[in-house]
Tab-separated table of C-alpha atoms and ligand atoms in Angstrom:
chain	number	residue	atom	x	y	z
A	209	MET	CA	7.138	11.068	18.104
A	210	SER	CA	9.965	9.061	16.772
A	211	LEU	CA	11.043	7.196	13.689
A	212	ARG	CA	10.770	3.446	13.908
A	213	LYS	CA	12.838	0.901	12.047
A	214	ILE	CA	11.038	-0.634	9.058
A	215	LEU	CA	11.450	-4.411	9.010
A	216	THR	CA	12.225	-6.118	5.732
A	217	GLN	CA	11.067	-9.330	4.076
A	218	GLY	CA	12.300	-12.356	5.999
A	219	ASP	CA	11.565	-10.844	9.390
A	220	PRO	CA	9.090	-13.162	11.158
A	221	ALA	CA	6.916	-10.201	12.273
A	222	LEU	CA	5.899	-9.648	8.633
A	223	ALA	CA	4.466	-13.150	8.320
A	224	LYS	CA	2.203	-13.129	11.374
A	225	ALA	CA	-1.482	-12.303	11.772
A	226	CYS	CA	-1.949	-9.216	13.945
A	227	ARG	CA	-4.291	-8.923	16.909
A	228	PRO	CA	-7.133	-6.387	16.988
A	229	VAL	CA	-6.525	-3.097	18.785
A	230	GLU	CA	-8.585	-3.128	21.980
A	231	LYS	CA	-7.252	-0.121	23.881
A	232	PHE	CA	-7.540	3.298	22.274
A	233	ASP	CA	-4.996	4.766	24.630
A	234	GLN	CA	-1.897	6.954	24.533
A	235	LYS	CA	0.205	3.989	23.474
A	236	LEU	CA	-1.929	3.572	20.326
A	237	HIS	CA	-1.706	7.320	19.634
A	238	TRP	CA	2.099	7.161	19.869
A	239	LEU	CA	2.130	4.171	17.512
A	240	LEU	CA	-0.040	5.983	14.938
A	241	ASP	CA	2.051	9.147	15.221
A	242	ASP	CA	5.226	7.118	14.755
A	243	LEU	CA	3.769	5.239	11.765
A	244	LYS	CA	2.936	8.573	10.108
A	245	GLU	CA	6.343	10.045	10.816
A	246	THR	CA	8.143	6.889	9.679
A	247	LEU	CA	6.030	6.725	6.490
A	248	ALA	CA	6.653	10.393	5.647
A	249	ASN	CA	10.371	9.961	6.274
A	250	ALA	CA	10.509	6.898	4.007
A	251	GLY	CA	8.542	8.609	1.229
A	252	GLY	CA	5.967	5.824	0.974
A	253	VAL	CA	2.179	5.872	0.617
A	254	GLY	CA	1.238	3.357	3.308
A	255	LEU	CA	2.638	1.640	6.382
A	256	ALA	CA	1.247	-1.090	8.634
A	257	ALA	CA	2.081	-1.652	12.314
A	258	PRO	CA	3.704	-5.083	11.729
A	259	GLN	CA	6.222	-3.368	9.429
A	260	VAL	CA	7.622	-1.699	12.551
A	261	GLY	CA	7.308	-4.899	14.590
A	262	ILE	CA	3.994	-4.172	16.319
A	263	LEU	CA	1.532	-7.021	15.761
A	264	ARG	CA	-1.632	-4.943	16.048
A	265	ARG	CA	-4.261	-4.127	13.404
A	266	ALA	CA	-3.355	-0.517	12.618
A	267	VAL	CA	-2.195	1.106	9.372
A	268	VAL	CA	-1.706	4.552	7.895
A	269	VAL	CA	-2.419	5.329	4.229
A	270	GLU	CA	-1.840	8.531	2.286
A	271	ASP	CA	-4.949	9.625	0.381
A	272	GLU	CA	-5.143	11.390	-3.003
A	273	ASN	CA	-4.730	14.765	-1.239
A	274	GLU	CA	-1.574	13.561	0.522
A	275	GLN	CA	-3.413	13.472	3.846
A	276	MET	CA	-2.716	10.474	6.037
A	277	ILE	CA	-5.659	8.317	7.069
A	278	GLU	CA	-5.330	6.288	10.271
A	279	LEU	CA	-7.130	2.956	10.070
A	280	VAL	CA	-7.508	0.889	13.228
A	281	ASN	CA	-9.013	-2.613	12.933
A	282	PRO	CA	-9.786	-1.978	9.236
A	283	VAL	CA	-11.966	-4.314	7.171
A	284	ILE	CA	-12.723	-4.148	3.443
A	285	ILE	CA	-16.498	-3.886	3.056
A	286	SER	CA	-16.759	-3.574	-0.725
A	287	GLN	CA	-14.630	-3.547	-3.832
A	288	GLU	CA	-15.260	-2.843	-7.500
A	289	GLY	CA	-13.486	-2.977	-10.817
A	290	GLU	CA	-9.891	-3.823	-11.531
A	291	GLN	CA	-6.558	-2.046	-11.999
A	292	ASP	CA	-3.134	-3.283	-13.043
A	293	GLY	CA	0.019	-1.525	-11.991
A	294	TRP	CA	3.450	-1.606	-10.451
A	295	GLU	CA	3.413	-2.124	-6.722
A	296	GLY	CA	6.159	-1.971	-4.131
A	297	CYS	CA	6.574	-2.118	-0.364
A	298	LEU	CA	8.858	-0.395	2.127
A	299	SER	CA	9.568	-3.875	3.527
A	300	VAL	CA	10.704	-5.135	0.103
A	301	PRO	CA	13.104	-2.348	-0.853
A	302	ASN	CA	13.813	-1.630	-4.512
A	303	GLN	CA	11.632	-4.444	-5.801
A	304	TYR	CA	8.407	-3.895	-7.715
A	305	GLY	CA	5.875	-6.264	-9.201
A	306	TRP	CA	2.929	-5.969	-11.606
A	307	VAL	CA	-0.141	-6.557	-9.442
A	308	THR	CA	-3.868	-6.580	-10.231
A	309	ARG	CA	-6.095	-4.994	-7.569
A	310	PRO	CA	-9.692	-3.764	-7.349
A	311	ASN	CA	-10.053	-0.184	-8.581
A	312	VAL	CA	-12.409	1.060	-5.859
A	313	VAL	CA	-12.227	-0.201	-2.282
A	314	ALA	CA	-14.352	0.789	0.716
A	315	VAL	CA	-13.007	0.187	4.213
A	316	ARG	CA	-14.684	0.274	7.606
A	317	ALA	CA	-12.311	1.067	10.462
A	318	GLN	CA	-11.958	2.818	13.795
A	319	ASP	CA	-10.130	6.064	14.412
A	320	ARG	CA	-7.587	6.572	17.213
A	321	ASP	CA	-10.384	7.117	19.706
A	322	GLY	CA	-12.348	4.031	18.713
A	323	ASN	CA	-15.034	5.739	16.601
A	324	PHE	CA	-16.129	3.710	13.574
A	325	PHE	CA	-16.032	5.307	10.116
A	326	GLU	CA	-16.018	4.300	6.462
A	327	VAL	CA	-13.715	5.547	3.745
A	328	THR	CA	-13.595	4.802	0.018
A	329	GLY	CA	-10.424	4.919	-2.046
A	330	GLN	CA	-9.833	4.729	-5.778
A	331	GLU	CA	-6.844	3.758	-7.883
A	332	LEU	CA	-3.619	4.195	-5.871
A	333	VAL	CA	-5.504	4.645	-2.583
A	334	ALA	CA	-7.591	1.504	-3.253
A	335	ARG	CA	-4.395	-0.399	-4.085
A	336	CYS	CA	-2.835	0.860	-0.871
A	337	PHE	CA	-5.834	-0.187	1.272
A	338	CYS	CA	-5.546	-3.741	-0.094
A	339	HIS	CA	-1.772	-3.832	0.323
A	340	GLU	CA	-1.709	-2.488	3.896
A	341	LEU	CA	-4.607	-4.631	5.116
A	342	GLU	CA	-2.847	-7.740	3.826
A	343	HIS	CA	0.150	-6.859	6.007
A	344	LEU	CA	-2.148	-7.306	9.025
A	345	ASP	CA	-2.609	-10.948	8.084
A	346	GLY	CA	1.054	-11.599	7.434
A	347	HIS	CA	0.939	-11.288	3.644
A	348	LEU	CA	3.172	-9.345	1.259
A	349	PHE	CA	2.374	-8.088	-2.265
A	350	VAL	CA	5.027	-10.413	-3.695
A	351	GLU	CA	2.509	-13.251	-3.306
A	352	HIS	CA	0.444	-11.656	-6.110
A	353	THR	CA	3.153	-11.450	-8.721
A	354	GLY	CA	5.485	-13.846	-10.478
A	355	GLU	CA	8.497	-11.613	-10.907
A	356	LEU	CA	10.060	-8.653	-9.178
A	357	TYR	CA	11.990	-5.881	-10.878
A	358	SER	CA	14.236	-3.034	-9.779
A	359	PRO	CA	13.277	0.540	-10.755
A	360	GLU	CA	16.123	0.498	-13.295
A	361	GLU	CA	14.794	-2.685	-14.906
A	362	ILE	CA	11.292	-1.181	-15.090
A	363	ASP	CA	12.630	2.009	-16.699
A	364	ALA	CA	14.515	-0.079	-19.257
A	365	MET	CA	11.425	-2.191	-20.031
A	366	GLU	CA	9.245	0.879	-20.437
A	367	ALA	CA	11.796	2.595	-22.676
A	368	ALA	CA	11.982	-0.544	-24.846
A	369	GLU	CA	8.173	-0.625	-25.096
A	370	GLU	CA	8.115	3.017	-26.187
A	371	ASP	CA	10.719	2.312	-28.885
A	372	GLU	CA	8.659	-0.630	-30.066
A	373	ALA	CA	5.509	1.517	-30.196
A	374	LYS	CA	7.304	4.111	-32.352
A	375	LYS	CA	8.307	1.451	-34.870
A	376	ARG	CA	4.725	0.241	-35.361
A	377	PRO	CA	2.823	1.780	-38.276
A	378	ARG	CA	0.423	4.466	-37.100
A	379	ARG	CA	-3.180	3.440	-37.246
A	380	LYS	CA	-4.421	6.924	-37.870
A	381	GLY	CA	-1.755	7.849	-40.434
A	382	LYS	CA	-2.558	9.759	-43.594
A	383	ARG	CA	-4.128	7.654	-46.286
A	384	LYS	CA	-3.849	8.340	-49.962
G	154	NI	NI1	3.958	-2.938	2.278
Protein backbone atom coordinates (compact mmCIF):
# COMPACT_ATOMS: atom_id res chain seq x y z
CA MET A 1 0.00 0.00 0.00
CA SER A 2 1.09 3.51 -0.54
CA LEU A 3 -0.10 7.05 -0.09
CA ARG A 4 -1.25 8.77 -3.24
CA LYS A 5 -1.19 12.46 -3.97
CA ILE A 6 -4.60 14.14 -3.59
CA LEU A 7 -5.33 16.43 -6.53
CA THR A 8 -6.82 19.83 -5.87
CA GLN A 9 -9.49 21.93 -7.56
CA GLY A 10 -8.35 23.05 -11.00
CA ASP A 11 -6.82 19.69 -11.88
CA PRO A 12 -8.60 18.42 -15.02
CA ALA A 13 -9.00 14.91 -13.53
CA LEU A 14 -11.51 16.32 -11.02
CA ALA A 15 -13.81 17.58 -13.77
CA LYS A 16 -14.12 14.37 -15.78
CA ALA A 17 -16.71 11.59 -15.71
CA CYS A 18 -15.15 8.32 -14.59
CA ARG A 19 -15.49 4.97 -16.34
CA PRO A 20 -17.08 1.96 -14.63
CA VAL A 21 -14.76 -0.58 -13.02
CA GLU A 22 -14.85 -3.74 -15.14
CA LYS A 23 -11.97 -5.78 -13.74
CA PHE A 24 -12.07 -6.77 -10.09
CA ASP A 25 -8.39 -7.59 -10.07
CA GLN A 26 -5.30 -6.95 -7.97
CA LYS A 27 -4.93 -3.50 -9.51
CA LEU A 28 -8.38 -2.52 -8.17
CA HIS A 29 -7.51 -3.96 -4.75
CA TRP A 30 -4.32 -1.87 -4.65
CA LEU A 31 -6.31 1.23 -5.63
CA LEU A 32 -8.88 0.64 -2.86
CA ASP A 33 -6.15 -0.04 -0.31
CA ASP A 34 -4.34 3.13 -1.34
CA LEU A 35 -7.56 5.18 -1.20
CA LYS A 36 -8.15 3.97 2.36
CA GLU A 37 -4.60 4.67 3.44
CA THR A 38 -4.57 8.09 1.77
CA LEU A 39 -7.95 8.98 3.33
CA ALA A 40 -6.85 7.90 6.82
CA ASN A 41 -3.61 9.84 6.46
CA ALA A 42 -5.49 12.98 5.38
CA GLY A 43 -8.02 12.69 8.21
CA GLY A 44 -11.03 12.88 5.89
CA VAL A 45 -14.30 10.94 5.78
CA GLY A 46 -14.41 10.06 2.08
CA LEU A 47 -12.19 9.85 -0.98
CA ALA A 48 -12.95 9.11 -4.63
CA ALA A 49 -10.57 7.57 -7.19
CA PRO A 50 -10.49 10.69 -9.43
CA GLN A 51 -9.11 12.64 -6.45
CA VAL A 52 -5.93 10.59 -6.84
CA GLY A 53 -6.05 10.84 -10.64
CA ILE A 54 -7.69 7.49 -11.40
CA LEU A 55 -10.77 7.97 -13.58
CA ARG A 56 -12.65 4.89 -12.40
CA ARG A 57 -15.90 4.62 -10.42
CA ALA A 58 -14.56 3.70 -6.99
CA VAL A 59 -14.79 5.52 -3.65
CA VAL A 60 -14.18 4.88 0.03
CA VAL A 61 -16.39 6.36 2.76
CA GLU A 62 -16.01 6.19 6.52
CA ASP A 63 -19.21 5.04 8.23
CA GLU A 64 -20.58 6.11 11.64
CA ASN A 65 -18.42 3.43 13.32
CA GLU A 66 -15.29 4.76 11.61
CA GLN A 67 -15.15 1.68 9.39
CA MET A 68 -14.30 2.30 5.76
CA ILE A 69 -16.79 1.14 3.14
CA GLU A 70 -15.47 0.41 -0.35
CA LEU A 71 -17.97 1.30 -3.06
CA VAL A 72 -17.26 0.21 -6.63
CA ASN A 73 -19.61 1.42 -9.39
CA PRO A 74 -21.93 2.96 -6.76
CA VAL A 75 -25.40 4.27 -7.60
CA ILE A 76 -27.85 6.09 -5.33
CA ILE A 77 -31.06 4.05 -5.25
CA SER A 78 -33.09 6.11 -2.77
CA GLN A 79 -32.90 9.25 -0.70
CA GLU A 80 -35.07 10.81 1.98
CA GLY A 81 -35.32 13.97 4.02
CA GLU A 82 -32.97 16.90 4.11
CA GLN A 83 -29.99 18.13 6.13
CA ASP A 84 -28.05 21.39 6.09
CA GLY A 85 -24.46 21.58 7.17
CA TRP A 86 -20.89 22.60 6.52
CA GLU A 87 -19.19 20.51 3.88
CA GLY A 88 -15.60 20.36 2.72
CA CYS A 89 -13.40 18.31 0.41
CA LEU A 90 -9.80 17.12 0.52
CA SER A 91 -9.48 18.51 -3.02
CA VAL A 92 -10.62 21.97 -1.88
CA PRO A 93 -8.37 22.44 1.14
CA ASN A 94 -9.43 24.75 3.96
CA GLN A 95 -12.64 25.83 2.27
CA TYR A 96 -16.09 24.91 3.54
CA GLY A 97 -19.57 25.68 2.29
CA TRP A 98 -23.11 25.36 3.67
CA VAL A 99 -24.70 22.58 1.62
CA THR A 100 -28.15 20.98 1.71
CA ARG A 101 -28.20 17.20 1.18
CA PRO A 102 -30.69 14.36 1.69
CA ASN A 103 -30.61 13.02 5.25
CA VAL A 104 -30.83 9.31 4.39
CA VAL A 105 -29.23 7.85 1.28
CA ALA A 106 -29.19 4.23 0.08
CA VAL A 107 -26.49 3.12 -2.35
CA ARG A 108 -26.13 0.00 -4.46
CA ALA A 109 -22.54 -0.87 -5.30
CA GLN A 110 -20.08 -3.70 -5.85
CA ASP A 111 -17.38 -4.79 -3.45
CA ARG A 112 -13.75 -5.37 -4.47
CA ASP A 113 -14.63 -8.81 -5.78
CA GLY A 114 -17.59 -7.65 -7.84
CA ASN A 115 -20.38 -8.76 -5.48
CA PHE A 116 -23.36 -6.40 -5.40
CA PHE A 117 -24.58 -5.03 -2.06
CA GLU A 118 -26.69 -2.19 -0.69
CA VAL A 119 -25.82 0.15 2.14
CA THR A 120 -27.81 2.95 3.77
CA GLY A 121 -26.22 5.98 5.40
CA GLN A 122 -27.66 8.76 7.52
CA GLU A 123 -26.54 12.29 8.28
CA LEU A 124 -22.77 12.62 7.75
CA VAL A 125 -22.54 9.25 5.97
CA ALA A 126 -25.45 10.17 3.66
CA ARG A 127 -23.78 13.52 2.94
CA CYS A 128 -20.54 11.71 2.18
CA PHE A 129 -22.20 9.23 -0.21
CA CYS A 130 -23.64 12.15 -2.21
CA HIS A 131 -20.36 14.08 -2.17
CA GLU A 132 -18.14 11.15 -3.22
CA LEU A 133 -20.49 9.89 -5.93
CA GLU A 134 -20.56 13.36 -7.47
CA HIS A 135 -16.77 13.22 -7.78
CA LEU A 136 -17.26 10.27 -10.15
CA ASP A 137 -19.11 12.54 -12.55
CA GLY A 138 -16.62 15.37 -12.33
CA HIS A 139 -18.54 17.52 -9.84
CA LEU A 140 -17.37 19.24 -6.65
CA PHE A 141 -19.45 20.32 -3.63
CA VAL A 142 -18.64 23.97 -4.38
CA GLU A 143 -21.29 23.81 -7.12
CA HIS A 144 -23.95 23.55 -4.38
CA THR A 145 -22.99 26.61 -2.40
CA GLY A 146 -22.63 30.31 -3.04
CA GLU A 147 -19.76 31.09 -0.72
CA LEU A 148 -16.79 29.31 0.77
CA TYR A 149 -15.30 29.99 4.17
CA SER A 150 -12.12 29.05 6.01
CA PRO A 151 -12.41 27.20 9.35
CA GLU A 152 -11.37 30.43 11.10
CA GLU A 153 -14.15 32.39 9.39
CA ILE A 154 -16.69 29.72 10.36
CA ASP A 155 -15.52 29.78 14.00
CA ALA A 156 -15.84 33.57 14.03
CA MET A 157 -19.35 33.43 12.51
CA GLU A 158 -20.49 30.81 14.99
CA ALA A 159 -19.05 32.74 17.94
CA ALA A 160 -20.86 35.88 16.74
CA GLU A 161 -24.12 33.93 16.46
CA GLU A 162 -23.71 32.63 20.01
CA ASP A 163 -23.13 36.17 21.30
CA GLU A 164 -26.23 37.32 19.46
CA ALA A 165 -28.28 34.47 20.95
CA LYS A 166 -27.18 35.45 24.47
CA LYS A 167 -28.36 39.02 23.94
CA ARG A 168 -31.87 37.95 22.93
CA PRO A 169 -34.47 37.87 25.71
CA ARG A 170 -35.10 34.34 26.92
CA ARG A 171 -38.41 32.94 25.85
CA LYS A 172 -38.77 30.77 28.88
CA GLY A 173 -37.62 33.39 31.40
CA LYS A 174 -39.34 33.89 34.72
CA ARG A 175 -42.56 35.82 34.49
CA LYS A 176 -44.00 37.91 37.26
NI1 LIG B 1 -14.44 15.62 -2.07
